[in-house]
Each structure stands twice: as structure tokens, then as C-alpha cells.
Short mmCIF file of C-alpha atoms and ligand atoms in Angstrom, two decimals:
data_model
loop_
_atom_site.label_atom_id
_atom_site.label_comp_id
_atom_site.label_asym_id
_atom_site.label_seq_id
_atom_site.Cartn_x
_atom_site.Cartn_y
_atom_site.Cartn_z
CA MET P 1 339.02 29.78 231.08
CA VAL P 2 335.80 29.17 228.67
CA THR P 3 335.02 31.49 226.18
CA ILE P 4 331.72 32.33 224.85
CA GLY P 5 332.36 30.34 221.78
CA GLU P 6 333.30 27.25 224.01
CA MET P 7 330.13 28.12 226.09
CA SER P 8 328.08 27.94 222.92
CA SER P 9 329.41 24.69 221.75
CA ALA P 10 328.79 22.67 224.99
CA ALA P 11 326.35 20.13 224.87
CA PRO P 12 322.72 21.39 225.15
CA VAL P 13 320.58 19.92 227.95
CA SER P 14 317.87 19.29 225.88
CA THR P 15 315.88 16.83 223.46
CA THR P 16 314.23 19.61 221.67
CA GLY P 17 317.52 20.16 219.46
CA SER P 18 317.47 23.83 220.22
CA GLY P 19 319.73 24.09 223.28
CA ALA P 20 317.05 24.73 225.71
CA PRO P 21 315.98 22.09 228.15
CA ALA P 22 313.08 19.72 227.61
CA ARG P 23 309.75 20.34 229.67
CA VAL P 24 310.08 24.13 229.17
CA PRO P 25 306.73 25.80 229.52
CA THR P 26 305.32 26.92 226.42
CA THR P 27 304.06 30.05 228.01
CA LEU P 28 307.26 31.55 228.77
CA ASP P 29 308.41 35.02 227.37
CA SER P 30 310.92 34.97 224.36
CA ILE P 31 313.45 36.64 227.16
CA SER P 32 313.08 33.51 229.46
CA LEU P 33 313.28 31.18 226.63
CA GLU P 34 316.84 32.77 225.58
CA MET P 35 318.01 32.71 228.93
CA LEU P 36 317.01 28.87 229.36
CA GLU P 37 318.95 28.27 225.78
CA LEU P 38 321.83 30.08 226.96
CA VAL P 39 322.47 28.51 230.29
CA GLY P 40 321.56 25.32 228.61
CA ARG P 41 324.55 25.63 226.42
CA GLN P 42 326.91 26.21 229.08
CA ASP P 43 325.39 24.41 232.05
CA PRO P 44 323.06 21.82 230.99
CA GLU P 45 322.25 20.73 235.00
CA ILE P 46 321.53 24.14 236.13
CA ALA P 47 319.35 24.71 232.97
CA ALA P 48 317.43 21.63 233.53
CA VAL P 49 316.86 23.20 237.43
CA LEU P 50 315.77 26.45 236.08
CA ALA P 51 313.30 24.74 233.63
CA GLY P 52 311.98 22.36 236.16
CA GLU P 53 311.23 25.12 238.48
CA ALA P 54 309.37 27.20 235.72
CA GLU P 55 307.51 24.50 234.84
CA ARG P 56 306.55 23.33 238.57
CA GLN P 57 305.35 26.97 239.09
CA GLU P 58 303.37 26.93 235.89
CA SER P 59 301.58 23.61 236.67
CA THR P 60 300.74 23.67 240.26
CA LEU P 61 298.48 26.15 242.51
CA GLU P 62 300.53 28.31 244.89
CA LEU P 63 298.93 28.69 248.09
CA ILE P 64 302.15 29.49 250.43
CA ALA P 65 300.61 33.05 251.68
CA SER P 66 304.26 34.49 251.64
CA GLU P 67 304.77 33.81 247.88
CA ASN P 68 303.85 35.23 244.74
CA HIS P 69 304.73 35.40 240.90
CA VAL P 70 306.52 38.78 239.86
CA SER P 71 305.85 40.62 236.64
CA PRO P 72 308.69 40.00 233.59
CA ALA P 73 309.96 43.30 234.16
CA VAL P 74 310.73 42.66 238.10
CA MET P 75 312.08 39.36 236.89
CA HIS P 76 314.44 40.43 234.08
CA ALA P 77 315.75 43.45 236.01
CA MET P 78 316.83 41.09 238.72
CA GLY P 79 319.24 39.06 236.11
CA SER P 80 321.06 42.45 234.53
CA TRP P 81 324.23 44.35 234.65
CA MET P 82 323.21 45.95 238.01
CA THR P 83 324.18 42.50 239.76
CA ASN P 84 328.11 43.15 238.67
CA LYS P 85 328.36 46.35 240.87
CA TYR P 86 329.33 46.94 244.54
CA ALA P 87 327.79 50.31 245.78
CA GLU P 88 328.30 50.26 249.43
CA GLY P 89 327.17 53.31 250.84
CA TYR P 90 324.00 55.38 249.60
CA PRO P 91 323.27 57.55 246.80
CA GLY P 92 325.73 60.36 246.54
CA LYS P 93 327.78 58.91 249.13
CA ARG P 94 329.29 55.59 247.88
CA TYR P 95 332.46 54.12 248.36
CA TYR P 96 333.10 52.69 245.03
CA GLY P 97 333.12 54.74 241.93
CA GLY P 98 330.64 54.06 238.91
CA CYS P 99 327.61 54.19 240.99
CA ALA P 100 325.71 56.92 238.83
CA TRP P 101 323.21 54.71 237.38
CA HIS P 102 323.03 52.69 240.81
CA ASP P 103 322.25 56.10 242.60
CA GLN P 104 319.45 56.69 240.00
CA ALA P 105 318.24 53.05 240.73
CA GLU P 106 318.31 53.45 244.30
CA ASN P 107 316.74 57.15 244.55
CA LEU P 108 313.99 55.94 242.24
CA ALA P 109 313.03 52.89 244.72
CA ARG P 110 313.22 55.25 247.81
CA ASP P 111 310.90 57.86 246.23
CA ARG P 112 308.49 55.12 244.85
CA ALA P 113 308.47 53.45 248.32
CA LYS P 114 307.86 56.65 250.20
CA GLN P 115 305.05 57.66 247.96
CA LEU P 116 303.70 54.01 248.24
CA PHE P 117 303.48 53.95 252.15
CA GLY P 118 302.95 57.86 252.74
CA CYS P 119 306.00 58.36 254.54
CA GLY P 120 309.19 60.44 254.80
CA PHE P 121 312.08 57.79 254.56
CA ALA P 122 312.69 54.60 253.31
CA ASN P 123 315.66 52.26 253.30
CA VAL P 124 315.47 49.81 250.57
CA GLN P 125 318.85 47.96 251.06
CA PRO P 126 317.86 45.19 253.72
CA HIS P 127 318.48 41.72 251.85
CA CYS P 128 315.62 40.40 253.32
CA GLY P 129 312.98 40.93 256.08
CA ALA P 130 315.14 39.20 258.79
CA ASN P 131 317.95 41.68 257.72
CA ALA P 132 315.47 44.50 257.96
CA ASN P 133 314.56 43.61 261.62
CA ILE P 134 318.25 43.36 262.45
CA ALA P 135 319.04 46.65 261.52
CA ALA P 136 315.51 48.15 263.17
CA PHE P 137 316.46 46.45 266.18
CA MET P 138 320.05 47.96 266.04
CA ALA P 139 318.34 51.32 265.63
CA LEU P 140 315.82 50.96 268.53
CA LEU P 141 317.64 49.14 271.05
CA ASN P 142 320.80 48.09 272.87
CA PRO P 143 321.59 44.56 273.39
CA GLY P 144 319.53 43.23 276.63
CA ASP P 145 316.81 45.83 276.03
CA THR P 146 313.16 44.27 276.17
CA VAL P 147 310.98 43.90 273.29
CA LEU P 148 307.31 42.88 273.71
CA SER P 149 306.28 40.76 270.70
CA LEU P 150 303.93 37.64 269.78
CA PRO P 151 305.71 34.53 269.57
CA ILE P 152 306.26 32.41 266.21
CA LYS P 153 304.15 29.65 268.06
CA SER P 154 301.17 32.01 267.81
CA GLY P 155 301.79 33.45 264.66
CA GLY P 156 304.89 35.87 265.06
CA HIS P 157 308.20 35.54 263.08
CA LEU P 158 311.73 33.97 264.16
CA SER P 159 313.12 37.67 264.21
CA HIS P 160 310.64 38.74 266.37
CA GLY P 161 312.29 37.15 269.39
CA LEU P 162 312.91 33.09 269.01
CA LYS P 163 315.56 32.12 271.32
CA VAL P 164 317.77 30.56 268.53
CA ASN P 165 317.40 33.95 266.14
CA PHE P 166 319.60 37.10 266.68
CA SER P 167 316.53 38.68 268.43
CA GLY P 168 316.16 36.35 271.01
CA ILE P 169 320.05 35.99 271.44
CA PHE P 170 320.60 39.63 271.90
CA TYR P 171 317.84 41.15 273.39
CA LYS P 172 315.62 40.31 276.34
CA ILE P 173 311.92 39.04 274.86
CA ALA P 174 308.57 39.43 276.55
CA GLU P 175 305.74 37.90 274.83
CA TYR P 176 301.94 38.80 274.57
CA ASN P 177 299.57 36.02 272.95
CA LEU P 178 296.19 35.95 271.19
CA ASP P 179 293.23 35.56 273.18
CA PRO P 180 292.67 32.00 273.50
CA ASN P 181 288.84 31.99 272.96
CA THR P 182 288.76 33.99 269.75
CA GLU P 183 292.40 33.54 268.77
CA MET P 184 292.53 37.16 267.77
CA LEU P 185 294.71 40.10 269.53
CA ASP P 186 293.56 40.98 272.83
CA TYR P 187 294.52 44.51 272.87
CA ASP P 188 293.63 45.08 276.67
CA ALA P 189 295.76 41.99 277.81
CA ILE P 190 298.48 43.31 275.33
CA GLU P 191 298.23 46.70 277.62
CA ARG P 192 298.40 44.95 280.71
CA ILE P 193 301.70 43.10 279.79
CA ALA P 194 303.14 46.32 278.40
CA LEU P 195 302.74 48.20 281.32
CA GLU P 196 304.21 45.65 283.53
CA VAL P 197 307.30 44.63 281.47
CA LYS P 198 307.80 48.35 280.10
CA PRO P 199 309.22 47.44 276.78
CA LYS P 200 311.39 49.43 274.83
CA VAL P 201 309.91 48.30 271.79
CA LEU P 202 306.62 46.80 271.38
CA LEU P 203 306.41 44.85 268.06
CA CYS P 204 303.33 44.11 265.89
CA GLY P 205 302.73 42.48 262.33
CA TYR P 206 302.98 38.82 261.96
CA SER P 207 303.47 35.68 259.67
CA ALA P 208 300.25 33.86 260.57
CA TYR P 209 297.77 35.98 261.74
CA SER P 210 294.36 36.50 259.41
CA ARG P 211 292.82 39.40 261.29
CA THR P 212 293.08 43.19 260.91
CA ILE P 213 295.80 45.18 263.14
CA ASP P 214 294.72 47.82 264.92
CA PHE P 215 297.69 50.07 264.71
CA ALA P 216 296.27 52.96 266.30
CA ARG P 217 295.74 51.02 269.29
CA PHE P 218 299.03 49.35 269.47
CA ARG P 219 300.61 53.03 269.38
CA ALA P 220 298.36 54.19 272.26
CA ILE P 221 299.84 51.06 273.95
CA ALA P 222 303.19 51.84 273.29
CA ASP P 223 302.90 55.61 274.09
CA LYS P 224 301.35 54.63 277.42
CA CYS P 225 304.30 52.12 278.62
CA GLY P 226 306.93 54.71 276.98
CA ALA P 227 307.96 52.14 273.94
CA ARG P 228 308.56 52.86 270.59
CA LEU P 229 306.20 50.72 268.19
CA MET P 230 307.80 48.62 265.47
CA ALA P 231 305.16 47.02 262.87
CA ASP P 232 306.76 44.45 260.52
CA ILE P 233 304.27 44.54 257.72
CA ALA P 234 306.19 41.72 255.46
CA HIS P 235 302.77 39.94 254.95
CA ILE P 236 300.29 42.63 254.55
CA ALA P 237 302.37 45.05 252.74
CA GLY P 238 300.69 45.20 249.35
CA LEU P 239 297.34 45.68 251.33
CA CYS P 240 298.52 48.66 253.46
CA ALA P 241 300.21 50.16 250.30
CA THR P 242 296.82 50.30 248.78
CA GLY P 243 294.30 50.80 251.54
CA VAL P 244 293.07 47.20 251.67
CA HIS P 245 294.57 47.13 255.24
CA PRO P 246 294.69 50.07 257.30
CA SER P 247 298.40 51.69 257.16
CA PRO P 248 300.86 51.49 259.94
CA PHE P 249 301.33 55.20 259.37
CA PRO P 250 301.33 57.48 261.13
CA HIS P 251 301.04 55.03 264.10
CA ALA P 252 304.21 52.96 263.82
CA HIS P 253 307.82 54.51 264.54
CA VAL P 254 309.42 51.92 262.54
CA VAL P 255 308.22 49.87 259.60
CA THR P 256 309.81 46.98 258.33
CA THR P 257 308.70 44.75 255.67
CA THR P 258 309.71 42.22 252.90
CA THR P 259 309.08 43.31 249.19
CA HIS P 260 308.13 39.93 247.85
CA LYS P 261 304.75 38.63 249.42
CA THR P 262 301.69 40.54 248.82
CA LEU P 263 303.93 43.52 247.47
CA ARG P 264 304.78 41.41 244.72
CA GLY P 265 308.04 42.61 244.40
CA PRO P 266 311.61 40.74 244.02
CA ARG P 267 312.87 38.90 247.26
CA GLY P 268 314.14 41.21 249.65
CA GLY P 269 313.46 43.80 252.47
CA MET P 270 312.93 47.30 253.35
CA ILE P 271 312.46 49.67 256.27
CA LEU P 272 310.29 52.84 256.79
CA THR P 273 309.87 55.67 258.95
CA ASN P 274 308.82 59.40 259.64
CA ASP P 275 311.34 60.18 262.29
CA ALA P 276 314.41 61.91 260.77
CA GLU P 277 316.65 60.85 264.00
CA LEU P 278 315.43 57.27 263.55
CA ALA P 279 316.19 57.41 259.68
CA THR P 280 319.85 58.58 260.17
CA LEU P 281 320.34 55.71 262.86
CA ILE P 282 318.51 53.11 260.50
CA ASP P 283 320.71 53.87 257.47
CA ARG P 284 323.81 53.59 259.75
CA ARG P 285 322.34 50.25 260.91
CA VAL P 286 322.02 49.03 257.57
CA PHE P 287 325.08 49.88 256.19
CA PRO P 288 327.76 49.55 257.56
CA GLY P 289 326.10 47.95 260.79
CA SER P 290 324.87 44.55 259.39
CA GLN P 291 325.24 44.52 255.57
CA GLY P 292 327.96 45.30 252.96
CA GLY P 293 327.31 45.76 249.31
CA PRO P 294 323.46 46.31 248.46
CA LEU P 295 322.01 44.09 245.66
CA MET P 296 321.63 46.50 243.22
CA HIS P 297 320.02 44.26 240.78
CA ILE P 298 317.23 43.63 243.40
CA ILE P 299 317.15 47.49 244.10
CA ALA P 300 316.31 47.86 240.69
CA ALA P 301 313.53 45.53 240.31
CA LYS P 302 312.32 46.79 243.89
CA ALA P 303 311.95 50.17 242.08
CA ILE P 304 310.13 48.75 239.26
CA ALA P 305 307.87 46.57 241.71
CA PHE P 306 306.69 49.71 243.39
CA GLY P 307 306.00 51.54 240.40
CA GLU P 308 303.63 48.48 239.54
CA ALA P 309 302.14 48.88 243.16
CA LEU P 310 301.61 52.63 242.61
CA ARG P 311 299.28 51.82 239.60
CA PRO P 312 295.66 51.72 240.28
CA SER P 313 295.61 47.83 238.83
CA PHE P 314 297.53 47.00 242.01
CA LYS P 315 294.77 48.29 244.33
CA VAL P 316 292.05 46.24 241.89
CA TYR P 317 294.68 43.11 242.50
CA SER P 318 294.85 43.71 246.19
CA GLU P 319 291.08 44.03 246.81
CA GLN P 320 290.73 40.68 244.57
CA VAL P 321 293.50 38.86 246.90
CA VAL P 322 291.13 39.52 249.95
CA ARG P 323 287.82 38.91 248.30
CA ASN P 324 289.70 35.55 247.07
CA ALA P 325 290.80 34.66 250.70
CA ARG P 326 287.48 35.25 252.13
CA ALA P 327 285.81 32.99 249.09
CA LEU P 328 288.26 30.19 250.10
CA ALA P 329 287.96 30.54 253.60
CA GLU P 330 284.11 30.24 253.51
CA ALA P 331 284.50 27.30 250.92
CA LEU P 332 286.43 25.29 253.53
CA VAL P 333 284.25 26.31 256.34
CA ALA P 334 281.52 24.53 254.50
CA ARG P 335 283.19 21.58 254.06
CA LYS P 336 283.48 21.35 257.59
CA TYR P 337 287.01 22.50 258.26
CA ARG P 338 287.79 25.15 261.35
CA LEU P 339 289.38 28.28 260.54
CA CYS P 340 291.66 29.83 263.54
CA SER P 341 289.70 33.08 264.68
CA GLY P 342 286.62 31.85 262.47
CA GLY P 343 287.91 33.55 258.94
CA THR P 344 290.32 36.01 257.40
CA ASP P 345 290.31 39.77 257.04
CA ASN P 346 293.46 39.67 254.59
CA HIS P 347 295.16 37.30 252.36
CA LEU P 348 295.68 34.15 254.41
CA MET P 349 293.99 31.78 256.60
CA LEU P 350 294.93 29.00 259.41
CA VAL P 351 292.96 25.96 258.91
CA ASP P 352 292.72 23.82 261.99
CA LEU P 353 292.95 20.26 260.42
CA ARG P 354 291.77 18.52 263.80
CA THR P 355 288.12 19.20 262.95
CA ARG P 356 288.36 17.14 259.54
CA ASP P 357 290.12 14.34 261.00
CA ALA P 358 291.75 14.19 264.40
CA GLU P 359 294.99 12.28 262.84
CA LEU P 360 295.43 14.67 260.23
CA THR P 361 298.69 16.68 260.91
CA GLY P 362 300.17 19.90 258.91
CA ALA P 363 303.30 17.85 257.57
CA ASP P 364 301.19 15.11 256.11
CA ALA P 365 298.60 17.28 254.35
CA GLU P 366 301.53 19.43 253.02
CA LYS P 367 302.93 16.31 251.45
CA TRP P 368 299.80 14.82 250.25
CA LEU P 369 298.74 18.17 248.88
CA GLU P 370 302.14 18.71 247.06
CA ARG P 371 301.54 15.07 245.23
CA ALA P 372 298.34 16.64 243.97
CA GLY P 373 300.22 19.83 242.75
CA ILE P 374 298.69 22.19 245.26
CA ILE P 375 301.51 23.77 247.25
CA CYS P 376 301.20 25.21 250.89
CA ASN P 377 302.85 25.03 254.11
CA LYS P 378 302.09 23.46 257.59
CA ASN P 379 301.85 25.82 260.19
CA GLY P 380 301.28 25.67 264.05
CA ILE P 381 298.01 27.01 265.21
CA PRO P 382 297.40 28.52 268.65
CA ASN P 383 298.22 26.28 271.21
CA ASP P 384 299.00 23.54 269.28
CA PRO P 385 299.78 20.30 271.01
CA ARG P 386 302.01 19.04 268.18
CA PRO P 387 305.20 20.18 267.59
CA PRO P 388 306.52 22.57 264.65
CA VAL P 389 307.73 19.86 262.07
CA GLN P 390 304.23 18.12 262.32
CA THR P 391 301.72 20.83 263.30
CA SER P 392 297.69 20.67 263.52
CA GLY P 393 297.27 23.44 260.99
CA LEU P 394 297.93 24.50 257.42
CA ARG P 395 298.63 28.27 256.48
CA LEU P 396 296.96 29.29 252.97
CA GLY P 397 297.04 32.36 251.14
CA THR P 398 296.00 33.75 247.80
CA PRO P 399 298.28 36.28 246.43
CA ALA P 400 299.73 34.01 244.06
CA LEU P 401 296.57 32.54 242.72
CA THR P 402 295.23 36.04 242.33
CA THR P 403 298.10 37.26 240.33
CA ARG P 404 297.31 34.28 238.10
CA GLY P 405 293.82 35.62 237.44
CA LEU P 406 291.78 33.25 239.78
CA GLY P 407 288.59 34.57 241.07
CA GLU P 408 285.99 33.95 244.08
CA LYS P 409 284.28 31.40 241.70
CA ASP P 410 287.40 29.23 241.36
CA MET P 411 288.03 29.08 245.28
CA ASP P 412 285.32 26.59 245.74
CA THR P 413 287.17 24.37 243.19
CA VAL P 414 290.50 24.66 245.04
CA ALA P 415 288.85 23.73 248.41
CA GLN P 416 287.27 20.98 246.67
CA TRP P 417 290.63 19.74 245.75
CA LEU P 418 292.15 20.60 249.22
CA ASP P 419 289.26 18.44 250.60
CA ARG P 420 289.55 15.66 248.31
CA VAL P 421 293.37 15.05 248.74
CA MET P 422 292.90 15.43 252.63
CA GLY P 423 289.50 13.11 252.61
CA ALA P 424 291.66 10.47 250.88
CA ARG P 425 294.38 10.80 253.21
CA GLY P 426 297.00 11.13 250.34
CA GLU P 427 296.02 8.15 248.46
CA GLU P 428 298.07 7.70 245.31
CA ALA P 429 295.30 7.40 242.85
CA GLU P 430 293.10 10.24 244.13
CA CYS P 431 296.12 12.51 244.19
CA ALA P 432 297.09 11.53 240.93
CA LYS P 433 293.69 12.39 239.89
CA VAL P 434 293.62 15.88 241.30
CA ARG P 435 296.96 16.52 240.16
CA GLU P 436 296.00 15.90 236.39
CA GLU P 437 292.66 18.08 237.06
CA VAL P 438 295.13 20.73 238.74
CA ARG P 439 297.52 20.92 235.71
CA ALA P 440 294.90 21.11 233.12
CA PHE P 441 293.29 24.21 235.29
CA CYS P 442 296.61 25.80 235.64
CA ALA P 443 297.06 25.75 231.76
CA ARG P 444 294.12 28.10 231.84
CA PHE P 445 295.72 30.71 234.08
CA PRO P 446 299.46 31.35 232.66
CA LEU P 447 302.06 32.75 235.12
CA PRO P 448 302.81 36.83 234.06
CA HIS P 449 305.38 36.02 231.41
N1 DSN W 501 309.02 32.76 255.94
C1 DSN W 501 307.98 33.78 255.77
C2 DSN W 501 306.56 33.27 255.75
O1 DSN W 501 306.52 32.08 254.92
O2 DSN W 501 305.69 33.73 256.37
C3 DSN W 501 307.99 34.81 256.66
O3 DSN W 501 309.33 35.51 256.57
#
């Protein structure tokens, strides 16, 4: 057994002489520095990993649409005593003793979530978005029932019916698609398919769709074909919470989401509804249906993040996310890139790389941009002729850049770097040049420490 004394006398990872690993960003808050120091004394290898990741995030531009940078309060609550506890069950009805503080944390998270989304029920225990969808499917469907959803190749999510996912394994999946001309949702076509296949669940909400979702129209279609409407707002949750995107309530019967994308909370999931009967079922399908002990350190951090999102400043942030996305889209279009659907209404855009260079793949662009300190992900575009490991598209989003304080005027600079790297086809010298410019730029926009 290693004692605290032995831990402190272990060799430090760093060359700084303090126990903290080298390459620690100077902008880290004192708690983070102490944490690195402490980990470094016990486990220099992992301390180096943590410091390296902090430095990577500090010195690169994060354009992955589903990522963000949490506040110090959210960050540190995740590394707290709450992680030590089993709290299976729900507040007031736990299977373990000693849960009084955990009940308070979960009640605060649930109440703030309800306030944020204007609904009557929240289950904040799902460990991630896919887990939220598993429990929601189990509450709404029996195995073999039909779900009508947008496939992943058109911007949907793997948990919405991909063959190799639980959703495609246990349920019958029918598909709607985007209009091939506009690359937008075609509500008339969705209605026709819905009336034909009569799904038990009509599913909307996407991972790579840059346009506003008409939840009211979806509900009208669901009512017409006798389906329940499920909205997975994982990507746009922060925008919905602040009214920057229309709310799925009162239209959706069940809403699922992650908490770490535009909502800027800890990595996790959540299920919301206004239907009391469904609420009881959802609770049962989360625990004991599909999960055991809730991650109480994450639930405490969710409560903090929801509290942050209830502040007026979060609406200002969300509006800026969308303005930045629009500015980035315009700057790319000005450089002759085609955007799927022609633009964006939300936090993301899907770039069709073929218009810039017929040979350019998403996989190449992702790799080259990383060399230059710009992080994004390859993404299939509607009717992409290339396989998912290659793709013809890039998905870009502005939530993380906006958290750092970048504004519309900075988006042209970002687009210029994107274009230089892709124009040079990832050539080492040009990537290295852009890398240095990006590093210097990032130093002007420290992460929230
Ligand atoms: N993997 C997430 C995304 O990047 O959109 C969705 O869960």
C-alpha cells in the first residue's frame, strides 16, 4: 500500500523542480496546478498526460462542434468527493446509506434542468447521450417496434438506428432523408413516409444538421401517424435553453440530450418530459433498466453547469455562438467552399471539400489541420460517395471558440488558416507556419481557468 508520505516522495515528472510536469500552461488556475503537482508526485506518467492535454487545449483551436470548455467550477466539481459514493436509486429512495448530500445535488440538478428547459421532469443520471437514448427507447418502445429517424450518413446519430448500435439491433428502423436539392429536412416527404410506415416513435434532432428544426411540424406529423415524438437535442441544447433555437417543448413527448456540447457542462446525458406517466417509466428505464450507480460527481457538475446556463450571460454566449458560426460560414463561402444546405442557422456547418479541391477528403483535411493546431472532424456529407473513414466533408462548430472569447471578426482569420492548410494540401512548412500563428493567437484567448 502506498501512503501519502510515500506518494509525496515519488519522483516528480517535471523538470520544473516543483513536482509539476513540464509544459504546464501558465494560465492554469491554482487548483489545477496543485492537482498536477499532486498527481505528478504519485504518477508522473499520467501527470504528463494531463498536462499535455491541458497544453493541447490551450494552444489549439477547437472546432469540433460537439466539444466545449467547461468553467473551473464545473471542472473541479467533477474531481470531488462525490465520486466516492454509490447512490443507486433516486433522491429520497436510495439503495445505500449516506446519500443526503447526493440527494441535494441531484435535486438541484433536476430542478435547474426543468427551469432551463421549461418542462416538468428531468432525469439527470444518464452517463452520456447514447445512454439517455437507450433509456428513452426502452420507455417509449418494445423491442421490434418501429422508429422513424434520419440515418447517420445524412446527419443523424448512431443511437438513432445504426444497424450495429443497440437501436438498430433491437428496433425496426425506418428512414427519412434530407431533400437532395436543398439538403434540408423535407417535412412533406417525412409526413408521407410516416403515414406509410406508422412508426411508434418519430425521432428528430441531429449530429450534423446546420438548420433550424421545426419541432411543431414534427409533432403535427407524429400526431397524424399516431407516433410519439422524441427530440434528441444533444447538439443544440444550449441554444434551445436560451431561446436561440426554438424549444422542443411543448411539442416533443420525450427530449434527450447530452450536457457537454452547446450546454457547456460535464460529459453526460439527460432525459426530459412533460408527461407524468412517461416520467415514471423513464426513471425506471434509466435505473434499474440500463444503468447502475449514478456518477454523482458528474451530477453535481451538471447542477453547476445548469446554474451557469440560467444566467443572462449564457444567452449572450449562445447568441454569439450562432453569430460566429454565421461569420465563419460566410468567410468560407467567400473562399469558394460549398456548405451543405448553403449555410447555417445554429452552431455548426458541414463543408463540402470537393468544391475547393476534387481530390480533398475529410480525413486528409482533419489530419493536416491538426498539424496546424486546428482541431475538427471529418464528416460525411449528404449522399457522400466516400466511405465514413474518408468522407468528403468537414464538420465545423463554434461553441468552444466562443467560450474562449473569439468574436465574428476572428472568424475570417480562422477561415484564412483553414484555407491555407487545405490549399497547401497539408504541406509541412505551411502547416508549421500556421501552427505558430495559431499558437500565438490562442495565447490571447486563454481557456476559462
Ligand atoms: N459524437 C457526437 C458528435 O460529435 O456529434 C455525437 O454524440
